[in-house]
Amino acid sequence: MMRIGLFLLTNLAVLIVFSIVFAVLSRVFGLGSVFGAGGLNYTSLAVMCLVWGVVGSMISLFLSKWTAKKSTGTVVIDVPKNGTEQWLVDMVARQAKAMGIGMPEVGIFDNPQPNAFATGWNKNNALVAVSTGLIHTMTPDEVEAVLAHEIGHVANGDMITLALIQGVVNAFVMFFARVIGNFVDRVVFKNESNSPGVAYYVTSIVMDILLGILASAIVMWFSRLREYRADEMGAKLAGRDKMISALNALRPAEARPDTMPEAMKAFAISSGQSQSFSIAHLFRSHPSLDDRIAALQKLH
């Protein structure tokens, strides 16, 4: 209940701030008011939602490395202190060169579960990090495959693509939530004034939540698709057998609760999920390990 309450309060705050910002943009760029004598100005609303949705996602993208470091406690390897750190840096450098991308920052975060992630706002300004659990439980060949998987994410531009998809989805959610809110306000509650009534705001917030849940299934579908692509890239760089072995090595961890921060789960190689199918799979960022391994086995 507290999480729902915080979400509602945050959404209300976003609406208020958004209204103020858009009012300023409307005056400067002549976009017109969102509300007029006939109700919603759909052109102004569409521009407002697109700007807000995409800009919000882009800000998150630009802050992704900083957020990742803070949320996971990742320590970047500036100067390798031992052979393991030197090996990690050298391996990432070799793989990045093979893919024609800039050298990412390499880091380690303290987590007993084997895991890794890649993030950053573009291919040449990324961060690749592995957990202490991954280093301690996987063989060098398996770690190499995991690193290749993460480099695959970077080379494929998955971070910026995911951010753009999230931004566009957010824009659609905001737009249709307010269109529905306006319909309820005007048609159901018979509000004929030039200003929106309480029904508009209440309905918009409720639809933000409901449509947001449905839209997240679209974003998670893309997230699962990019995992297959990153696995394929990992197999290309490190070898298919190494990639399959690395995924199999993740099985024990999937039976335990996931300790990765919520905001980082979509970027990790493992999401700590069960293998049985349920409706929840539609909202999961990763395919099952069985499905990922089966896809790799089909590669020639």
mmCIF file of C-alpha atoms in Angstrom:
data_model
loop_
_atom_site.group_PDB
_atom_site.id
_atom_site.type_symbol
_atom_site.label_atom_id
_atom_site.label_comp_id
_atom_site.label_asym_id
_atom_site.label_seq_id
_atom_site.Cartn_x
_atom_site.Cartn_y
_atom_site.Cartn_z
ATOM 1 C CA MET A 1 0.000 0.000 0.000
ATOM 2 C CA MET A 2 2.850 2.366 0.764
ATOM 3 C CA ARG A 3 4.375 1.741 -2.685
ATOM 4 C CA ILE A 4 0.992 2.419 -4.331
ATOM 5 C CA GLY A 5 0.567 5.566 -2.267
ATOM 6 C CA LEU A 6 4.020 6.804 -3.208
ATOM 7 C CA PHE A 7 3.310 6.064 -6.859
ATOM 8 C CA LEU A 8 0.085 8.083 -6.770
ATOM 9 C CA LEU A 9 1.749 11.004 -5.012
ATOM 10 C CA THR A 10 4.660 10.908 -7.456
ATOM 11 C CA ASN A 11 2.307 10.766 -10.415
ATOM 12 C CA LEU A 12 0.328 13.729 -9.073
ATOM 13 C CA ALA A 13 3.548 15.701 -8.569
ATOM 14 C CA VAL A 14 4.626 14.855 -12.130
ATOM 15 C CA LEU A 15 1.281 16.081 -13.460
ATOM 16 C CA ILE A 16 1.601 19.391 -11.606
ATOM 17 C CA VAL A 17 5.218 19.983 -12.651
ATOM 18 C CA PHE A 18 4.446 18.848 -16.178
ATOM 19 C CA SER A 19 1.521 21.270 -16.436
ATOM 20 C CA ILE A 20 3.726 24.174 -15.355
ATOM 21 C CA VAL A 21 6.552 23.225 -17.733
ATOM 22 C CA PHE A 22 4.219 22.749 -20.659
ATOM 23 C CA ALA A 23 2.466 26.054 -19.958
ATOM 24 C CA VAL A 24 5.851 27.782 -20.280
ATOM 25 C CA LEU A 25 6.728 25.844 -23.465
ATOM 26 C CA SER A 26 3.321 26.652 -24.919
ATOM 27 C CA ARG A 27 3.849 30.368 -24.381
ATOM 28 C CA VAL A 28 7.406 30.309 -25.778
ATOM 29 C CA PHE A 29 6.774 28.071 -28.795
ATOM 30 C CA GLY A 30 3.113 28.895 -29.392
ATOM 31 C CA LEU A 31 1.837 25.362 -29.000
ATOM 32 C CA GLY A 32 -1.430 26.563 -27.531
ATOM 33 C CA SER A 33 -3.213 25.449 -24.422
ATOM 34 C CA VAL A 34 -3.951 21.796 -23.711
ATOM 35 C CA PHE A 35 -7.500 22.744 -22.764
ATOM 36 C CA GLY A 36 -9.809 25.008 -24.722
ATOM 37 C CA ALA A 37 -13.481 25.690 -25.298
ATOM 38 C CA GLY A 38 -13.936 22.292 -26.932
ATOM 39 C CA GLY A 39 -11.974 20.364 -24.316
ATOM 40 C CA LEU A 40 -8.570 18.878 -25.022
ATOM 41 C CA ASN A 41 -6.254 20.286 -27.682
ATOM 42 C CA TYR A 42 -5.012 16.943 -29.001
ATOM 43 C CA THR A 43 -2.058 18.390 -30.909
ATOM 44 C CA SER A 44 -0.729 20.202 -27.864
ATOM 45 C CA LEU A 45 -1.365 17.164 -25.691
ATOM 46 C CA ALA A 46 0.493 14.866 -28.113
ATOM 47 C CA VAL A 47 3.519 17.190 -28.202
ATOM 48 C CA MET A 48 3.439 17.520 -24.437
ATOM 49 C CA CYS A 49 3.346 13.771 -23.857
ATOM 50 C CA LEU A 50 6.034 13.010 -26.441
ATOM 51 C CA VAL A 51 8.413 15.609 -25.031
ATOM 52 C CA TRP A 52 7.811 14.565 -21.440
ATOM 53 C CA GLY A 53 8.019 10.837 -22.114
ATOM 54 C CA VAL A 54 11.124 10.876 -24.294
ATOM 55 C CA VAL A 55 12.983 13.551 -22.333
ATOM 56 C CA GLY A 56 12.374 11.661 -19.093
ATOM 57 C CA SER A 57 13.775 8.455 -20.580
ATOM 58 C CA MET A 58 16.773 10.260 -22.061
ATOM 59 C CA ILE A 59 17.594 11.826 -18.705
ATOM 60 C CA SER A 60 17.487 8.353 -17.135
ATOM 61 C CA LEU A 61 19.752 7.084 -19.903
ATOM 62 C CA PHE A 62 22.337 9.828 -19.418
ATOM 63 C CA LEU A 63 22.338 9.139 -15.668
ATOM 64 C CA SER A 64 22.404 5.353 -16.117
ATOM 65 C CA LYS A 65 26.095 4.796 -15.347
ATOM 66 C CA TRP A 66 26.000 6.981 -12.248
ATOM 67 C CA THR A 67 22.768 5.321 -11.078
ATOM 68 C CA ALA A 68 24.166 1.844 -11.690
ATOM 69 C CA LYS A 69 27.333 2.542 -9.743
ATOM 70 C CA LYS A 70 25.415 3.974 -6.793
ATOM 71 C CA SER A 71 22.688 1.331 -6.654
ATOM 72 C CA THR A 72 25.021 -1.667 -6.930
ATOM 73 C CA GLY A 73 28.095 -0.239 -5.211
ATOM 74 C CA THR A 74 30.177 -0.913 -8.313
ATOM 75 C CA VAL A 75 33.848 -0.004 -7.982
ATOM 76 C CA VAL A 76 35.440 0.905 -11.306
ATOM 77 C CA ILE A 77 38.856 -0.624 -11.988
ATOM 78 C CA ASP A 78 40.982 2.431 -12.698
ATOM 79 C CA VAL A 79 44.256 0.634 -12.036
ATOM 80 C CA PRO A 80 44.109 -3.198 -11.751
ATOM 81 C CA LYS A 81 45.188 -4.317 -8.284
ATOM 82 C CA ASN A 82 45.591 -8.031 -8.998
ATOM 83 C CA GLY A 83 45.689 -10.579 -11.776
ATOM 84 C CA THR A 84 41.914 -11.076 -11.826
ATOM 85 C CA GLU A 85 41.220 -7.376 -12.337
ATOM 86 C CA GLN A 86 43.902 -7.174 -15.025
ATOM 87 C CA TRP A 87 42.387 -10.168 -16.799
ATOM 88 C CA LEU A 88 38.895 -8.582 -16.694
ATOM 89 C CA VAL A 89 40.137 -5.303 -18.138
ATOM 90 C CA ASP A 90 42.185 -7.025 -20.845
ATOM 91 C CA MET A 91 39.279 -9.294 -21.845
ATOM 92 C CA VAL A 92 36.820 -6.399 -22.101
ATOM 93 C CA ALA A 93 39.382 -4.409 -24.107
ATOM 94 C CA ARG A 94 39.877 -7.288 -26.542
ATOM 95 C CA GLN A 95 36.143 -7.826 -27.016
ATOM 96 C CA ALA A 96 35.394 -4.114 -27.374
ATOM 97 C CA LYS A 97 38.100 -3.824 -30.047
ATOM 98 C CA ALA A 98 36.641 -6.827 -31.868
ATOM 99 C CA MET A 99 33.239 -5.105 -31.957
ATOM 100 C CA GLY A 100 34.673 -1.727 -32.958
ATOM 101 C CA ILE A 101 33.390 0.169 -29.907
ATOM 102 C CA GLY A 102 35.127 2.376 -27.368
ATOM 103 C CA MET A 103 36.647 0.809 -24.275
ATOM 104 C CA PRO A 104 33.959 0.634 -21.572
ATOM 105 C CA GLU A 105 34.655 1.242 -17.910
ATOM 106 C CA VAL A 106 35.086 -2.081 -16.120
ATOM 107 C CA GLY A 107 33.849 -2.540 -12.575
ATOM 108 C CA ILE A 108 33.152 -5.075 -9.836
ATOM 109 C CA PHE A 109 30.219 -5.004 -7.407
ATOM 110 C CA ASP A 110 29.891 -6.977 -4.183
ATOM 111 C CA ASN A 111 27.110 -9.532 -4.629
ATOM 112 C CA PRO A 112 27.304 -13.249 -3.750
ATOM 113 C CA GLN A 113 25.177 -14.206 -6.747
ATOM 114 C CA PRO A 114 26.795 -14.579 -10.179
ATOM 115 C CA ASN A 115 25.654 -11.607 -12.218
ATOM 116 C CA ALA A 116 26.811 -8.841 -14.542
ATOM 117 C CA PHE A 117 25.392 -5.837 -16.344
ATOM 118 C CA ALA A 118 26.204 -3.228 -18.967
ATOM 119 C CA THR A 119 24.846 0.292 -19.168
ATOM 120 C CA GLY A 120 25.702 3.723 -20.513
ATOM 121 C CA TRP A 121 24.281 6.333 -22.842
ATOM 122 C CA ASN A 122 26.151 5.206 -25.980
ATOM 123 C CA LYS A 123 28.437 2.514 -27.359
ATOM 124 C CA ASN A 124 31.609 4.456 -26.636
ATOM 125 C CA ASN A 125 30.733 5.546 -23.110
ATOM 126 C CA ALA A 126 29.555 2.385 -21.383
ATOM 127 C CA LEU A 127 30.106 0.492 -18.155
ATOM 128 C CA VAL A 128 30.503 -3.282 -17.877
ATOM 129 C CA ALA A 129 30.449 -4.699 -14.350
ATOM 130 C CA VAL A 130 30.552 -8.179 -12.858
ATOM 131 C CA SER A 131 29.665 -9.409 -9.381
ATOM 132 C CA THR A 132 32.097 -10.949 -6.933
ATOM 133 C CA GLY A 133 29.859 -14.035 -6.986
ATOM 134 C CA LEU A 134 30.348 -14.408 -10.722
ATOM 135 C CA ILE A 135 34.126 -14.173 -10.412
ATOM 136 C CA HIS A 136 34.222 -16.727 -7.605
ATOM 137 C CA THR A 137 31.775 -19.308 -9.016
ATOM 138 C CA MET A 138 32.362 -19.288 -12.764
ATOM 139 C CA THR A 139 35.275 -20.593 -14.780
ATOM 140 C CA PRO A 140 37.362 -18.146 -16.837
ATOM 141 C CA ASP A 141 35.677 -19.421 -20.020
ATOM 142 C CA GLU A 142 32.239 -18.752 -18.540
ATOM 143 C CA VAL A 143 33.236 -15.279 -17.333
ATOM 144 C CA GLU A 144 34.578 -14.560 -20.818
ATOM 145 C CA ALA A 145 31.185 -15.506 -22.280
ATOM 146 C CA VAL A 146 29.331 -13.314 -19.786
ATOM 147 C CA LEU A 147 31.552 -10.364 -20.652
ATOM 148 C CA ALA A 148 30.954 -11.039 -24.353
ATOM 149 C CA HIS A 149 27.195 -11.035 -23.679
ATOM 150 C CA GLU A 150 27.453 -7.622 -22.011
ATOM 151 C CA ILE A 151 29.657 -6.250 -24.790
ATOM 152 C CA GLY A 152 26.950 -7.499 -27.133
ATOM 153 C CA HIS A 153 24.423 -5.293 -25.357
ATOM 154 C CA VAL A 154 26.741 -2.318 -25.748
ATOM 155 C CA ALA A 155 27.565 -2.978 -29.398
ATOM 156 C CA ASN A 156 23.887 -3.488 -30.255
ATOM 157 C CA GLY A 157 22.996 -0.131 -28.701
ATOM 158 C CA ASP A 158 20.460 -1.823 -26.445
ATOM 159 C CA MET A 159 20.557 0.858 -23.755
ATOM 160 C CA ILE A 160 19.533 3.748 -25.989
ATOM 161 C CA THR A 161 17.010 1.613 -27.905
ATOM 162 C CA LEU A 162 15.347 0.519 -24.675
ATOM 163 C CA ALA A 163 15.266 4.117 -23.463
ATOM 164 C CA LEU A 164 13.634 5.298 -26.696
ATOM 165 C CA ILE A 165 11.041 2.527 -26.595
ATOM 166 C CA GLN A 166 10.292 3.324 -22.969
ATOM 167 C CA GLY A 167 9.980 7.018 -23.819
ATOM 168 C CA VAL A 168 7.568 6.436 -26.697
ATOM 169 C CA VAL A 169 5.516 4.004 -24.610
ATOM 170 C CA ASN A 170 5.377 6.536 -21.778
ATOM 171 C CA ALA A 171 4.141 9.166 -24.241
ATOM 172 C CA PHE A 172 1.336 6.911 -25.479
ATOM 173 C CA VAL A 173 0.327 6.058 -21.908
ATOM 174 C CA MET A 174 0.181 9.713 -20.898
ATOM 175 C CA PHE A 175 -1.722 10.688 -24.064
ATOM 176 C CA PHE A 176 -4.425 8.023 -23.942
ATOM 177 C CA ALA A 177 -4.810 8.294 -20.154
ATOM 178 C CA ARG A 178 -5.705 11.967 -20.577
ATOM 179 C CA VAL A 179 -7.923 11.354 -23.601
ATOM 180 C CA ILE A 180 -9.889 8.811 -21.559
ATOM 181 C CA GLY A 181 -9.888 11.199 -18.584
ATOM 182 C CA ASN A 182 -11.310 13.956 -20.771
ATOM 183 C CA PHE A 183 -14.017 11.606 -22.120
ATOM 184 C CA VAL A 184 -15.086 10.597 -18.621
ATOM 185 C CA ASP A 185 -15.030 14.212 -17.463
ATOM 186 C CA ARG A 186 -17.009 15.566 -20.457
ATOM 187 C CA VAL A 187 -19.360 12.714 -21.361
ATOM 188 C CA VAL A 188 -19.926 10.831 -18.121
ATOM 189 C CA PHE A 189 -19.792 13.740 -15.652
ATOM 190 C CA LYS A 190 -21.125 16.330 -18.130
ATOM 191 C CA ASN A 191 -18.423 18.922 -17.402
ATOM 192 C CA GLU A 192 -18.974 21.718 -19.944
ATOM 193 C CA SER A 193 -16.500 24.264 -18.581
ATOM 194 C CA ASN A 194 -13.221 25.169 -20.270
ATOM 195 C CA SER A 195 -11.286 23.699 -17.359
ATOM 196 C CA PRO A 196 -10.970 20.008 -16.524
ATOM 197 C CA GLY A 197 -12.926 18.703 -13.565
ATOM 198 C CA VAL A 198 -11.896 16.392 -10.765
ATOM 199 C CA ALA A 199 -13.023 13.386 -12.827
ATOM 200 C CA TYR A 200 -10.386 14.221 -15.447
ATOM 201 C CA TYR A 201 -7.516 14.128 -12.968
ATOM 202 C CA VAL A 202 -8.729 11.054 -11.091
ATOM 203 C CA THR A 203 -9.386 9.094 -14.283
ATOM 204 C CA SER A 204 -6.047 10.156 -15.793
ATOM 205 C CA ILE A 205 -4.140 8.924 -12.758
ATOM 206 C CA VAL A 206 -6.014 5.603 -12.700
ATOM 207 C CA MET A 207 -5.442 5.111 -16.428
ATOM 208 C CA ASP A 208 -1.759 6.037 -16.037
ATOM 209 C CA ILE A 209 -1.470 3.045 -13.718
ATOM 210 C CA LEU A 210 -3.547 0.588 -15.764
ATOM 211 C CA LEU A 211 -2.141 1.535 -19.177
ATOM 212 C CA GLY A 212 1.352 1.719 -17.674
ATOM 213 C CA ILE A 213 1.071 -1.896 -16.555
ATOM 214 C CA LEU A 214 -0.054 -3.016 -20.013
ATOM 215 C CA ALA A 215 2.615 -0.922 -21.749
ATOM 216 C CA SER A 216 5.338 -2.423 -19.581
ATOM 217 C CA ALA A 217 4.616 -5.776 -21.240
ATOM 218 C CA ILE A 218 5.708 -4.238 -24.557
ATOM 219 C CA VAL A 219 8.943 -2.912 -23.064
ATOM 220 C CA MET A 220 9.683 -6.259 -21.398
ATOM 221 C CA TRP A 221 9.044 -8.080 -24.681
ATOM 222 C CA PHE A 222 11.827 -6.023 -26.264
ATOM 223 C CA SER A 223 14.023 -6.634 -23.229
ATOM 224 C CA ARG A 224 13.652 -10.393 -23.673
ATOM 225 C CA LEU A 225 14.378 -10.070 -27.391
ATOM 226 C CA ARG A 226 17.610 -8.179 -26.741
ATOM 227 C CA GLU A 227 18.760 -10.930 -24.351
ATOM 228 C CA TYR A 228 18.606 -13.442 -27.196
ATOM 229 C CA ARG A 229 20.607 -11.048 -29.387
ATOM 230 C CA ALA A 230 23.211 -10.496 -26.660
ATOM 231 C CA ASP A 231 23.514 -14.255 -26.107
ATOM 232 C CA GLU A 232 24.107 -14.677 -29.832
ATOM 233 C CA MET A 233 26.765 -11.983 -29.725
ATOM 234 C CA GLY A 234 28.335 -13.695 -26.702
ATOM 235 C CA ALA A 235 28.476 -16.941 -28.647
ATOM 236 C CA LYS A 236 30.061 -15.140 -31.583
ATOM 237 C CA LEU A 237 32.779 -13.516 -29.480
ATOM 238 C CA ALA A 238 33.526 -16.247 -26.946
ATOM 239 C CA GLY A 239 32.126 -19.393 -28.547
ATOM 240 C CA ARG A 240 28.714 -21.048 -28.365
ATOM 241 C CA ASP A 241 29.768 -23.753 -25.910
ATOM 242 C CA LYS A 242 31.180 -21.167 -23.504
ATOM 243 C CA MET A 243 27.981 -19.117 -23.686
ATOM 244 C CA ILE A 244 25.805 -22.166 -23.035
ATOM 245 C CA SER A 245 28.059 -23.207 -20.154
ATOM 246 C CA ALA A 246 27.787 -19.704 -18.652
ATOM 247 C CA LEU A 247 23.985 -19.785 -18.806
ATOM 248 C CA ASN A 248 23.906 -23.231 -17.211
ATOM 249 C CA ALA A 249 26.138 -21.886 -14.448
ATOM 250 C CA LEU A 250 23.399 -19.373 -13.628
ATOM 251 C CA ARG A 251 20.842 -22.083 -12.782
ATOM 252 C CA PRO A 252 21.655 -22.366 -9.047
ATOM 253 C CA ALA A 253 21.312 -18.591 -8.684
ATOM 254 C CA GLU A 254 17.873 -18.593 -10.346
ATOM 255 C CA ALA A 255 16.538 -20.761 -7.533
ATOM 256 C CA ARG A 256 17.427 -18.096 -4.964
ATOM 257 C CA PRO A 257 15.899 -14.642 -4.380
ATOM 258 C CA ASP A 258 17.329 -11.989 -6.693
ATOM 259 C CA THR A 259 19.402 -9.422 -4.806
ATOM 260 C CA MET A 260 20.006 -7.068 -7.721
ATOM 261 C CA PRO A 261 18.472 -3.587 -7.270
ATOM 262 C CA GLU A 262 15.053 -3.385 -8.962
ATOM 263 C CA ALA A 263 16.186 -0.687 -11.384
ATOM 264 C CA MET A 264 19.112 -2.836 -12.577
ATOM 265 C CA LYS A 265 17.352 -6.175 -13.164
ATOM 266 C CA ALA A 266 16.630 -5.501 -16.837
ATOM 267 C CA PHE A 267 20.346 -4.824 -17.438
ATOM 268 C CA ALA A 268 21.678 -7.921 -15.648
ATOM 269 C CA ILE A 269 22.520 -11.220 -17.338
ATOM 270 C CA SER A 270 20.406 -13.099 -14.781
ATOM 271 C CA SER A 271 17.110 -11.975 -13.295
ATOM 272 C CA GLY A 272 16.588 -14.720 -10.725
ATOM 273 C CA GLN A 273 13.362 -16.001 -12.288
ATOM 274 C CA SER A 274 11.663 -19.359 -12.122
ATOM 275 C CA GLN A 275 11.482 -21.461 -15.253
ATOM 276 C CA SER A 276 7.735 -22.292 -15.120
ATOM 277 C CA PHE A 277 5.444 -20.276 -17.385
ATOM 278 C CA SER A 278 2.891 -17.898 -15.908
ATOM 279 C CA ILE A 279 1.236 -14.624 -16.841
ATOM 280 C CA ALA A 280 4.098 -12.940 -14.970
ATOM 281 C CA HIS A 281 6.398 -13.946 -17.844
ATOM 282 C CA LEU A 282 4.862 -11.151 -19.895
ATOM 283 C CA PHE A 283 6.378 -8.667 -17.469
ATOM 284 C CA ARG A 284 9.804 -10.272 -17.114
ATOM 285 C CA SER A 285 12.914 -8.714 -18.551
ATOM 286 C CA HIS A 286 14.647 -12.033 -19.368
ATOM 287 C CA PRO A 287 13.587 -15.261 -21.104
ATOM 288 C CA SER A 288 14.000 -18.490 -19.180
ATOM 289 C CA LEU A 289 17.435 -20.080 -19.238
ATOM 290 C CA ASP A 290 15.973 -23.098 -21.038
ATOM 291 C CA ASP A 291 14.682 -20.880 -23.847
ATOM 292 C CA ARG A 292 17.974 -18.987 -24.110
ATOM 293 C CA ILE A 293 20.021 -22.189 -24.257
ATOM 294 C CA ALA A 294 17.651 -23.708 -26.822
ATOM 295 C CA ALA A 295 18.072 -20.621 -29.024
ATOM 296 C CA LEU A 296 21.857 -20.905 -28.818
ATOM 297 C CA GLN A 297 21.777 -24.605 -29.689
ATOM 298 C CA LYS A 298 20.051 -23.723 -32.969
ATOM 299 C CA LEU A 299 22.985 -21.545 -34.010
ATOM 300 C CA HIS A 300 25.396 -23.011 -36.537
#
